Coordinates of C-alpha atoms in Angstrom, one line a residue:
M1435 CA 9.6 24.5 -23.0
D1436 CA 6.1 23.0 -23.9
D1437 CA 4.9 19.8 -22.3
N1438 CA 5.4 16.7 -24.5
K1439 CA 3.0 13.8 -24.5
V1440 CA 4.7 10.4 -24.5
V1441 CA 3.1 7.0 -24.6
I1442 CA 4.7 4.4 -22.4
G1443 CA 4.2 0.7 -23.3
G1444 CA 2.0 -0.5 -26.1
S1445 CA 0.0 1.3 -28.9
L1446 CA -3.8 1.4 -29.3
I1447 CA -3.4 1.3 -33.1
D1448 CA -1.2 -1.8 -32.9
A1449 CA -3.5 -3.4 -30.3
L1450 CA -6.5 -3.0 -32.6
K1451 CA -4.5 -5.0 -35.2
G1452 CA -3.6 -7.7 -32.7
N1453 CA 0.1 -6.6 -32.8
Y1454 CA 0.8 -7.0 -29.1
Q1455 CA 2.2 -9.4 -26.6
L1456 CA 0.6 -10.6 -23.4
S1457 CA 2.8 -12.7 -21.0
V1458 CA 0.6 -14.0 -18.1
R1459 CA 3.7 -14.7 -16.0
Q1460 CA 5.2 -11.3 -16.4
V1461 CA 1.9 -9.5 -15.8
L1462 CA 1.4 -11.4 -12.5
E1463 CA 5.0 -10.8 -11.4
Q1464 CA 4.9 -7.0 -12.2
S1465 CA 1.6 -6.4 -10.6
F1466 CA 2.7 -8.2 -7.5
N1467 CA 5.9 -6.1 -7.3
I1468 CA 3.9 -2.9 -8.0
T1469 CA 1.4 -3.7 -5.2
K1470 CA 4.2 -3.9 -2.7
S1471 CA 4.8 -0.2 -3.0
N1472 CA 1.3 1.0 -3.9
L1473 CA -1.0 -0.7 -1.5
V1474 CA -2.3 1.9 1.0
S1475 CA -3.9 4.3 -1.5
L1476 CA -5.9 1.5 -3.2
I1477 CA -7.1 0.0 0.1
G1478 CA -8.4 3.5 1.0
G1479 CA -10.2 3.6 -2.4
F1480 CA -11.7 0.2 -1.9
L1481 CA -13.0 1.2 1.5
I1482 CA -14.8 4.2 0.0
L1483 CA -16.3 2.0 -2.7
L1484 CA -17.4 -0.6 -0.1
G1485 CA -18.9 2.1 2.1
I1486 CA -21.0 3.5 -0.8
N1487 CA -22.2 0.1 -1.8
V1488 CA -23.2 -0.7 1.8
L1489 CA -25.2 2.5 1.9
M1490 CA -26.9 1.4 -1.4
V1491 CA -27.8 -2.0 0.1
L1492 CA -29.2 -0.3 3.3
A1493 CA -31.3 2.0 1.1
L1494 CA -32.7 -0.9 -0.9
M1495 CA -33.5 -2.7 2.4
S1496 CA -35.4 0.3 3.7
V1497 CA -37.6 0.2 0.6
F1498 CA -37.9 -3.5 0.0
S1499 CA -38.0 -6.3 2.5
I1500 CA -35.2 -8.9 2.5
E1501 CA -37.7 -11.6 1.4
A1502 CA -38.9 -9.4 -1.5
I1503 CA -35.3 -8.8 -2.6
E1504 CA -34.4 -12.5 -2.4
S1505 CA -37.6 -13.7 -4.3
S1506 CA -37.9 -11.0 -7.0
A1507 CA -35.6 -11.2 -10.0
Q1508 CA -36.7 -7.8 -11.1
I1509 CA -35.5 -6.2 -7.8
Q1510 CA -32.2 -8.1 -8.1
Y1511 CA -31.7 -6.8 -11.7
L1512 CA -32.6 -3.3 -10.5
A1513 CA -30.0 -3.6 -7.7
S1514 CA -27.4 -4.8 -10.2
I1515 CA -28.0 -1.8 -12.5
L1516 CA -28.0 0.7 -9.5
Q1517 CA -24.7 -0.8 -8.3
A1518 CA -23.2 -0.4 -11.8
V1519 CA -24.2 3.2 -11.9
I1520 CA -23.1 4.1 -8.4
S1521 CA -19.8 2.1 -8.6
A1522 CA -18.8 3.1 -12.1
P1523 CA -16.9 6.4 -11.4
L1524 CA -15.1 4.9 -8.4
L1525 CA -14.1 1.7 -10.3
G1526 CA -12.9 4.0 -13.0
G1527 CA -10.8 5.9 -10.4
L1528 CA -9.4 2.7 -9.1
M1529 CA -8.4 1.6 -12.6
L1530 CA -6.8 4.9 -13.3
M1531 CA -4.8 4.5 -10.1
G1532 CA -3.6 1.1 -11.2
I1533 CA -2.6 2.5 -14.6
K1534 CA -0.6 5.3 -12.9
H1535 CA 1.1 2.7 -10.7
S1536 CA 2.1 0.7 -13.8
V1537 CA 4.2 3.7 -15.0
G1538 CA 5.7 4.5 -11.6
I1539 CA 3.4 7.3 -10.6
Q1540 CA 2.3 7.4 -7.0
T1541 CA -1.3 8.0 -6.0
K1542 CA -3.3 8.9 -3.0
T1543 CA -6.7 7.6 -1.8
A1544 CA -8.5 10.8 -3.0
D1545 CA -7.5 9.8 -6.6
V1546 CA -10.4 7.3 -6.5
F1547 CA -12.7 10.2 -7.2
N1548 CA -10.9 11.1 -10.5
G1549 CA -13.3 8.8 -12.3
F1550 CA -16.0 11.5 -11.8
N1551 CA -14.2 13.5 -14.5
V1552 CA -15.7 11.1 -17.0
L1553 CA -18.8 10.2 -15.1
L1554 CA -21.4 9.7 -17.9
P1555 CA -19.1 7.7 -20.2
L1556 CA -18.1 5.4 -17.3
I1557 CA -21.8 4.9 -16.3
T1558 CA -22.7 4.2 -19.9
V1559 CA -20.1 1.5 -20.1
A1560 CA -21.1 0.0 -16.8
V1561 CA -24.8 -0.1 -17.6
I1562 CA -24.3 -1.6 -21.0
S1563 CA -22.0 -4.2 -19.6
S1564 CA -24.4 -5.1 -16.8
L1565 CA -27.4 -5.3 -19.2
L1566 CA -25.5 -7.4 -21.7
S1567 CA -24.4 -9.8 -19.0
I1568 CA -27.9 -10.1 -17.5
L1569 CA -29.7 -10.6 -20.8
V1570 CA -27.2 -13.1 -22.3
S1571 CA -27.0 -15.0 -19.0
E1572 CA -30.8 -15.3 -18.7
L1573 CA -30.9 -16.7 -22.3
M1574 CA -28.1 -19.2 -21.5
V1575 CA -29.9 -20.4 -18.3
L1576 CA -32.7 -21.7 -20.5
V1577 CA -30.1 -24.0 -22.1
H1578 CA -28.1 -24.9 -19.0
P1579 CA -27.2 -23.0 -15.8
N1580 CA -23.5 -23.7 -16.4
F1581 CA -23.6 -21.9 -19.7
A1582 CA -24.7 -18.7 -17.9
I1583 CA -21.6 -18.9 -15.7
L1584 CA -19.4 -19.3 -18.8
V1585 CA -21.0 -16.5 -20.7
S1586 CA -20.7 -14.2 -17.6
L1587 CA -17.0 -15.0 -17.5
Y1588 CA -16.6 -14.4 -21.2
I1589 CA -18.4 -11.0 -21.1
T1590 CA -16.3 -9.9 -18.2
V1591 CA -13.1 -10.8 -20.0
I1592 CA -13.9 -9.2 -23.3
L1593 CA -15.1 -5.9 -21.8
S1594 CA -12.2 -5.6 -19.3
L1595 CA -10.4 -2.9 -21.2
A1596 CA -13.4 -0.7 -21.8
M1597 CA -13.4 1.4 -18.6
P1598 CA -9.6 1.9 -18.7
L1599 CA -9.9 3.2 -22.3
V1600 CA -12.5 5.7 -21.1
V1601 CA -10.8 6.9 -18.0
E1602 CA -7.2 7.0 -19.3
R1603 CA -7.5 7.6 -23.1
G1604 CA -10.9 9.5 -23.1
V1605 CA -12.4 7.1 -25.6
G1606 CA -16.2 7.3 -26.0
P1607 CA -18.2 4.5 -24.3
L1608 CA -19.4 2.7 -27.4
S1609 CA -16.0 2.9 -29.0
A1610 CA -14.3 1.7 -25.8
L1611 CA -16.6 -1.3 -25.6
Y1612 CA -15.9 -2.1 -29.3
Y1613 CA -12.1 -1.7 -28.9
S1614 CA -12.1 -3.9 -25.8
I1615 CA -14.0 -6.7 -27.5
K1616 CA -11.7 -6.5 -30.6
I1617 CA -8.4 -6.3 -28.7
T1618 CA -9.2 -9.1 -26.2
H1619 CA -10.3 -11.5 -28.9
F1620 CA -6.9 -11.6 -30.5
K1621 CA -5.5 -13.4 -27.5
L1622 CA -8.7 -14.5 -25.8
P1623 CA -7.3 -17.8 -24.3
K1624 CA -4.6 -15.8 -22.5
F1625 CA -7.1 -13.3 -21.1
I1626 CA -9.3 -16.1 -19.9
L1627 CA -6.4 -17.9 -18.3
L1628 CA -5.3 -14.7 -16.5
F1629 CA -8.9 -14.1 -15.3
L1630 CA -9.2 -17.7 -14.0
I1631 CA -5.9 -17.3 -12.2
I1632 CA -7.2 -14.1 -10.5
L1633 CA -10.4 -16.0 -9.5
G1634 CA -8.3 -18.8 -8.0
L1635 CA -6.1 -16.3 -6.1
L1636 CA -9.2 -14.5 -4.8
F1637 CA -10.6 -17.8 -3.5
V1638 CA -7.3 -18.5 -1.7
A1639 CA -7.4 -14.9 -0.3
I1640 CA -10.8 -15.4 1.2
I1641 CA -9.9 -18.5 3.1
P1642 CA -7.9 -16.8 6.0
F1643 CA -11.0 -14.9 7.2
G1644 CA -10.8 -12.7 4.0
L1645 CA -7.5 -11.1 5.2
G1646 CA -5.9 -12.0 1.9
L1647 CA -8.3 -9.6 0.1
I1648 CA -6.3 -6.7 1.6
W1649 CA -3.6 -7.6 -0.8
M1650 CA -5.5 -9.2 -3.7
L1651 CA -8.0 -6.5 -4.4
P1652 CA -5.4 -3.8 -4.9
M1653 CA -3.3 -6.2 -6.9
I1654 CA -6.1 -6.8 -9.3
Y1655 CA -6.3 -3.1 -10.3
N1656 CA -2.5 -2.9 -10.5
L1657 CA -2.7 -5.9 -12.8
I1658 CA -5.3 -4.2 -15.0
G1659 CA -2.9 -1.2 -15.1
V1660 CA 0.0 -3.4 -16.2
V1661 CA -2.1 -5.2 -18.9
Y1662 CA -3.4 -1.9 -20.2
R1663 CA 0.1 -0.3 -20.3
D1664 CA 1.6 -3.3 -22.2
I1665 CA -1.2 -3.6 -24.7
I1666 CA -2.5 0.0 -25.2
G1667 CA 0.1 2.2 -23.7
V1668 CA -0.2 4.9 -21.1
T1669 CA -0.1 8.6 -22.1
V1670 CA 2.0 10.7 -19.8
I1671 CA 3.2 14.3 -20.0
E1672 CA 6.9 14.7 -19.9
K1673 CA 7.6 18.2 -18.6
S1674 CA 10.7 20.2 -18.9
K1675 CA 13.4 19.4 -16.3
K1676 CA 13.9 23.1 -15.9
D1677 CA 10.5 23.2 -14.2
N1678 CA 11.6 20.5 -11.8
S1679 CA 8.3 18.8 -12.7
S1680 CA 7.6 15.1 -12.7
E1681 CA 5.6 13.1 -15.3
N1682 CA 1.9 13.0 -15.0
I1683 CA -0.8 11.1 -16.7
S1684 CA -2.4 13.5 -19.2
A1685 CA -5.9 12.3 -18.4

């Protein structure tokens, strides 16, 4: 029997029309419960991401002095773009892991490298997002520094579904950015509220010597997976029971 593709959760077509529900409470509860049984693999993925970013910082420090990095806006912008490029495939891998968890599929730490399957699209999304945030924030600083913070928050929220669309659905980078902006604007206040709650929980997690991040960082990506599943839907392959096969994400 041939494999059958099934979409679990929402629908991209409906989401683009604003026909979806987003319950902040349910999303938080489900992501918390999912994290209880899907913690170790994401922690391993984060350690890999952290290690690569540390190596990048050390490389920059070997080229530029600390004083030059702190005093030069150009070097800081360069570092931000480099970080976006280097981190993009791993962040995509973490998001795909969270998406898998949302539909009950277990992952392993090595799955963090699955983002390299769509390397260029993920890098494109990351670079455009970073450049947009930098340029708009710089313009807002001229008006008032607090505006830059608000704009940065806004851009992060409206582009939050772009990478998941690329890594799970295979949407092109420009289309993914457009879809993310359009979908989030239908229920922007709820997205912003959810993001602010996450920021608050991260702040609390940092207080006990940062130990709370061991839980919170994986939970964030499981939360992204739950939101993505409920709004856009996750494509899985339902294989024949005769093959004794389990469901797998088609991407």
